PDB file of C-alpha atoms in Angstrom:
ATOM      1  CA  MET A  30     -16.430-122.025 -52.334  1.00  0.00           C
ATOM      2  CA  THR A  31     -13.040-121.541 -50.522  1.00  0.00           C
ATOM      3  CA  ASN A  32     -11.500-118.892 -52.798  1.00  0.00           C
ATOM      4  CA  PRO A  33     -10.679-116.178 -50.666  1.00  0.00           C
ATOM      5  CA  GLN A  34     -10.765-113.447 -53.491  1.00  0.00           C
ATOM      6  CA  HIS A  35     -14.201-114.689 -53.851  1.00  0.00           C
ATOM      7  CA  ILE A  36     -15.557-114.569 -50.007  1.00  0.00           C
ATOM      8  CA  VAL A  37     -14.318-110.955 -50.292  1.00  0.00           C
ATOM      9  CA  GLN A  38     -15.969-110.100 -53.141  1.00  0.00           C
ATOM     10  CA  ARG A  39     -19.394-111.414 -52.160  1.00  0.00           C
ATOM     11  CA  ALA A  40     -18.669-109.637 -49.074  1.00  0.00           C
ATOM     12  CA  SER A  41     -17.561-106.380 -50.236  1.00  0.00           C
ATOM     13  CA  GLU A  42     -21.463-106.278 -52.662  1.00  0.00           C
ATOM     14  CA  PHE A  43     -23.464-107.039 -50.185  1.00  0.00           C
ATOM     15  CA  LEU A  44     -21.921-104.239 -47.786  1.00  0.00           C
ATOM     16  CA  PRO A  45     -22.191-100.769 -49.333  1.00  0.00           C
ATOM     17  CA  ASP A  46     -25.848-101.989 -49.859  1.00  0.00           C
ATOM     18  CA  HIS A  47     -26.378-101.949 -46.099  1.00  0.00           C
ATOM     19  CA  ILE A  48     -23.618 -98.942 -45.832  1.00  0.00           C
ATOM     20  CA  ALA A  49     -25.401 -96.958 -42.995  1.00  0.00           C
ATOM     21  CA  GLU A  50     -26.633-100.123 -40.793  1.00  0.00           C
ATOM     22  CA  GLY A  51     -23.185-101.763 -39.194  1.00  0.00           C
ATOM     23  CA  VAL A  52     -23.657-104.482 -40.822  1.00  0.00           C
ATOM     24  CA  ARG A  53     -22.069-107.400 -38.342  1.00  0.00           C
ATOM     25  CA  VAL A  54     -19.620-109.904 -39.082  1.00  0.00           C
ATOM     26  CA  ALA A  55     -22.211-112.533 -38.670  1.00  0.00           C
ATOM     27  CA  ASP A  56     -24.752-111.196 -40.950  1.00  0.00           C
ATOM     28  CA  ILE A  57     -21.614-110.992 -43.642  1.00  0.00           C
ATOM     29  CA  SER A  58     -20.854-113.933 -42.594  1.00  0.00           C
ATOM     30  CA  ARG A  59     -24.292-116.154 -43.372  1.00  0.00           C
ATOM     31  CA  VAL A  60     -24.944-114.065 -46.505  1.00  0.00           C
ATOM     32  CA  VAL A  61     -21.662-114.528 -48.150  1.00  0.00           C
ATOM     33  CA  GLY A  62     -22.025-119.003 -46.888  1.00  0.00           C
ATOM     34  CA  VAL A  63     -18.916-119.026 -45.083  1.00  0.00           C
ATOM     35  CA  SER A  64     -18.158-119.415 -41.512  1.00  0.00           C
ATOM     36  CA  GLU A  65     -17.243-116.567 -39.649  1.00  0.00           C
ATOM     37  CA  ARG A  66     -13.795-117.920 -39.097  1.00  0.00           C
ATOM     38  CA  THR A  67     -13.067-118.647 -42.573  1.00  0.00           C
ATOM     39  CA  LEU A  68     -14.763-114.959 -43.240  1.00  0.00           C
ATOM     40  CA  ARG A  69     -12.151-112.701 -41.165  1.00  0.00           C
ATOM     41  CA  ASN A  70      -9.500-115.093 -42.727  1.00  0.00           C
ATOM     42  CA  ALA A  71     -10.139-114.177 -46.306  1.00  0.00           C
ATOM     43  CA  PHE A  72     -10.084-110.521 -45.511  1.00  0.00           C
ATOM     44  CA  HIS A  73      -7.019-110.944 -43.678  1.00  0.00           C
ATOM     45  CA  ARG A  74      -5.697-112.623 -46.384  1.00  0.00           C
ATOM     46  CA  GLU A  75      -7.208-110.082 -48.990  1.00  0.00           C
ATOM     47  CA  HIS A  76      -6.420-106.829 -47.399  1.00  0.00           C
ATOM     48  CA  GLY A  77      -4.582-107.159 -44.471  1.00  0.00           C
ATOM     49  CA  MET A  78      -7.743-106.475 -41.780  1.00  0.00           C
ATOM     50  CA  SER A  79     -10.823-108.372 -40.273  1.00  0.00           C
ATOM     51  CA  PRO A  80     -14.287-107.713 -41.975  1.00  0.00           C
ATOM     52  CA  LYS A  81     -15.533-105.140 -39.259  1.00  0.00           C
ATOM     53  CA  GLN A  82     -12.156-103.391 -39.840  1.00  0.00           C
ATOM     54  CA  PHE A  83     -12.981-103.326 -43.706  1.00  0.00           C
ATOM     55  CA  ASP A  84     -16.917-101.821 -43.401  1.00  0.00           C
ATOM     56  CA  ARG A  85     -15.413 -99.090 -41.123  1.00  0.00           C
ATOM     57  CA  HIS A  86     -12.960 -97.409 -43.448  1.00  0.00           C
ATOM     58  CA  GLU A  87     -15.036 -97.826 -46.589  1.00  0.00           C
ATOM     59  CA  ARG A  88     -17.383 -96.027 -44.747  1.00  0.00           C
ATOM     60  CA  LEU A  89     -15.136 -93.138 -44.002  1.00  0.00           C
ATOM     61  CA  LEU A  90     -14.023 -93.474 -47.797  1.00  0.00           C
ATOM     62  CA  ALA A  91     -17.333 -93.409 -47.673  1.00  0.00           C
ATOM     63  CA  VAL A  92     -17.843 -90.217 -45.980  1.00  0.00           C
ATOM     64  CA  ARG A  93     -15.193 -88.440 -46.504  1.00  0.00           C
ATOM     65  CA  LYS A  94     -16.257 -88.032 -50.026  1.00  0.00           C
ATOM     66  CA  ALA A  95     -19.622 -87.466 -49.428  1.00  0.00           C
ATOM     67  CA  LEU A  96     -17.411 -84.034 -47.192  1.00  0.00           C
ATOM     68  CA  CYS A  97     -15.397 -83.317 -50.622  1.00  0.00           C
ATOM     69  CA  THR A  98     -19.359 -82.185 -51.878  1.00  0.00           C
ATOM     70  CA  PHE A  99     -20.837 -80.984 -49.118  1.00  0.00           C
ATOM     71  CA  GLY A 100     -23.027 -78.650 -48.878  1.00  0.00           C
ATOM     72  CA  ALA A 101     -24.602 -75.965 -48.044  1.00  0.00           C
ATOM     73  CA  SER A 102     -27.087 -77.006 -45.785  1.00  0.00           C
ATOM     74  CA  ASP A 103     -25.599 -80.566 -44.799  1.00  0.00           C
ATOM     75  CA  THR A 104     -24.139 -81.072 -41.440  1.00  0.00           C
ATOM     76  CA  ILE A 105     -20.810 -83.524 -40.229  1.00  0.00           C
ATOM     77  CA  THR A 106     -23.522 -84.695 -38.080  1.00  0.00           C
ATOM     78  CA  VAL A 107     -26.087 -86.141 -40.527  1.00  0.00           C
ATOM     79  CA  VAL A 108     -23.103 -86.825 -43.281  1.00  0.00           C
ATOM     80  CA  ALA A 109     -21.721 -89.446 -40.369  1.00  0.00           C
ATOM     81  CA  SER A 110     -24.921 -90.522 -39.493  1.00  0.00           C
ATOM     82  CA  GLU A 111     -25.805 -91.430 -43.058  1.00  0.00           C
ATOM     83  CA  TYR A 112     -22.903 -93.643 -43.104  1.00  0.00           C
ATOM     84  CA  GLY A 113     -24.030 -95.424 -39.943  1.00  0.00           C
ATOM     85  CA  PHE A 114     -21.551 -93.791 -37.443  1.00  0.00           C
ATOM     86  CA  PHE A 115     -23.616 -92.596 -34.317  1.00  0.00           C
ATOM     87  CA  GLU A 116     -21.318 -91.545 -31.256  1.00  0.00           C
ATOM     88  CA  LEU A 117     -19.270 -88.229 -33.286  1.00  0.00           C
ATOM     89  CA  GLY A 118     -16.633 -88.555 -30.601  1.00  0.00           C
ATOM     90  CA  ARG A 119     -15.047 -91.737 -32.237  1.00  0.00           C
ATOM     91  CA  PHE A 120     -16.235 -91.199 -35.540  1.00  0.00           C
ATOM     92  CA  ALA A 121     -13.891 -87.890 -35.763  1.00  0.00           C
ATOM     93  CA  GLY A 122     -10.692 -89.536 -34.022  1.00  0.00           C
ATOM     94  CA  LEU A 123     -10.877 -92.517 -36.352  1.00  0.00           C
ATOM     95  CA  TYR A 124     -11.675 -89.704 -39.182  1.00  0.00           C
ATOM     96  CA  LYS A 125      -8.754 -87.779 -38.105  1.00  0.00           C
ATOM     97  CA  GLN A 126      -6.660 -91.308 -37.382  1.00  0.00           C
ATOM     98  CA  VAL A 127      -6.955 -92.353 -41.077  1.00  0.00           C
ATOM     99  CA  PHE A 128      -7.101 -89.081 -42.767  1.00  0.00           C
ATOM    100  CA  GLY A 129      -5.105 -86.823 -40.616  1.00  0.00           C
ATOM    101  CA  GLU A 130      -7.354 -84.236 -40.611  1.00  0.00           C
ATOM    102  CA  SER A 131     -10.747 -84.126 -38.979  1.00  0.00           C
ATOM    103  CA  PRO A 132     -14.004 -83.595 -41.035  1.00  0.00           C
ATOM    104  CA  SER A 133     -14.550 -80.167 -40.153  1.00  0.00           C
ATOM    105  CA  GLU A 134     -10.887 -79.519 -41.859  1.00  0.00           C
ATOM    106  CA  THR A 135     -11.344 -81.146 -44.841  1.00  0.00           C
ATOM    107  CA  ILE A 136     -14.763 -79.768 -46.129  1.00  0.00           C
ATOM    108  CA  ARG A 137     -12.872 -76.330 -44.535  1.00  0.00           C
ATOM    109  CA  LEU A 138      -9.853 -76.870 -46.749  1.00  0.00           C
ATOM    110  CA  ARG A 139     -11.942 -78.487 -50.212  1.00  0.00           C
ATOM    111  CA  ARG A 140     -14.421 -74.822 -49.827  1.00  0.00           C
ATOM    112  CA  GLY A 141     -10.844 -73.694 -49.817  1.00  0.00           C
ATOM    113  CA  ARG A 142      -9.346 -75.324 -53.344  1.00  0.00           C
ATOM    114  CA  ALA A 143     -13.141 -74.984 -54.912  1.00  0.00           C
ATOM    115  CA  ALA A 144     -12.616 -70.660 -54.250  1.00  0.00           C
ATOM    116  CA  ALA A 145      -9.102 -70.570 -55.487  1.00  0.00           C
ATOM    117  CA  ARG A 146     -10.283 -73.131 -58.440  1.00  0.00           C
ATOM    118  CA  GLN A 147     -13.164 -69.793 -58.805  1.00  0.00           C
ATOM    119  CA  ARG A 148     -10.517 -66.955 -59.222  1.00  0.00           C
ATOM    120  CA  GLY A 149      -8.643 -68.617 -61.062  1.00  0.00           C
ATOM    121  CA  SER A 150     -11.055 -69.238 -63.497  1.00  0.00           C
ATOM    122  CA  ARG A 151     -11.973 -65.405 -63.231  1.00  0.00           C
ATOM    123  CA  VAL A 152      -8.152 -64.620 -64.146  1.00  0.00           C
ATOM    124  CA  ARG A 153      -8.153 -66.351 -66.942  1.00  0.00           C
ATOM    125  CA  SER A 154     -11.771 -65.039 -68.160  1.00  0.00           C
ATOM    126  CA  THR A 155     -10.210 -61.645 -67.409  1.00  0.00           C
ATOM    127  CA  SER A 156      -7.120 -62.952 -69.308  1.00  0.00           C
ATOM    128  CA  SER A 157      -8.543 -63.856 -71.902  1.00  0.00           C
ATOM    129  CA  ARG A 158     -10.728 -60.881 -72.016  1.00  0.00           C
ATOM    130  CA  THR A 159      -7.661 -58.582 -72.507  1.00  0.00           C
ATOM    131  CA  ILE A 160      -6.155 -60.895 -75.167  1.00  0.00           C
ATOM    132  CA  ASP A 161      -9.359 -60.680 -77.192  1.00  0.00           C
ATOM    133  CA  ALA A 162      -9.370 -56.920 -76.476  1.00  0.00           C
ATOM    134  CA  GLN A 163      -5.377 -57.170 -78.211  1.00  0.00           C
ATOM    135  CA  ARG A 164      -6.059 -59.296 -80.762  1.00  0.00           C
ATOM    136  CA  ASP A 165      -8.721 -56.552 -82.103  1.00  0.00           C
ATOM    137  CA  LYS A 166      -5.972 -53.336 -82.269  1.00  0.00           C
ATOM    138  CA  LEU A 167      -3.572 -55.683 -84.026  1.00  0.00           C
ATOM    139  CA  ASP A 168      -6.430 -56.892 -86.454  1.00  0.00           C
ATOM    140  CA  ALA A 169      -7.799 -52.882 -86.412  1.00  0.00           C
ATOM    141  CA  VAL A 170      -4.266 -51.960 -87.423  1.00  0.00           C
ATOM    142  CA  ARG A 171      -3.189 -54.550 -90.180  1.00  0.00           C
ATOM    143  CA  SER A 172      -6.262 -53.621 -91.534  1.00  0.00           C
ATOM    144  CA  ASN A 173      -5.678 -50.019 -91.671  1.00  0.00           C
ATOM    145  CA  PRO A 174      -1.954 -49.362 -91.061  1.00  0.00           C
ATOM    146  CA  SER A 175      -2.643 -45.247 -91.095  1.00  0.00           C
ATOM    147  CA  ALA A 176      -4.311 -45.257 -87.381  1.00  0.00           C
ATOM    148  CA  ILE A 177      -1.389 -46.215 -85.939  1.00  0.00           C
ATOM    149  CA  VAL A 178      -0.648 -43.201 -82.845  1.00  0.00           C
ATOM    150  CA  VAL A 179       3.007 -42.597 -82.139  1.00  0.00           C
ATOM    151  CA  ASN A 180       3.423 -40.987 -78.517  1.00  0.00           C
ATOM    152  CA  THR A 181       6.240 -38.731 -78.629  1.00  0.00           C
TER     153      THR A 181
END
């Protein structure tokens, strides 16, 4: 099995199942059935990074996705540790380096966008009610033209 795509695919199938464990390159190479060097070369060829860097990046993406659907009872510490990040200062630095914002900024921005969408839906529903009321008035006038009152 010397096809780099196949090697990376097998490793990529293994990693999500062990996302919170911080899997070592030796473990990945053993599962895939290639040497560590072959594994590293395949990842560099396919992704331009080592298997460890790829794993960390995938875990960061998973954390970001979790933070975007952050519940009120969740904490950043719990979410980070679920994805194998136990050194929170290092995690926050990596997160900011990759996404350009801190984990808490991600939460704050997502909550702000959700609130804006919710406000927008209330405005639309109010507008819809206003339009419906105007249609009702217009229908009433069409059915009874003598009901038109002109302000003088």
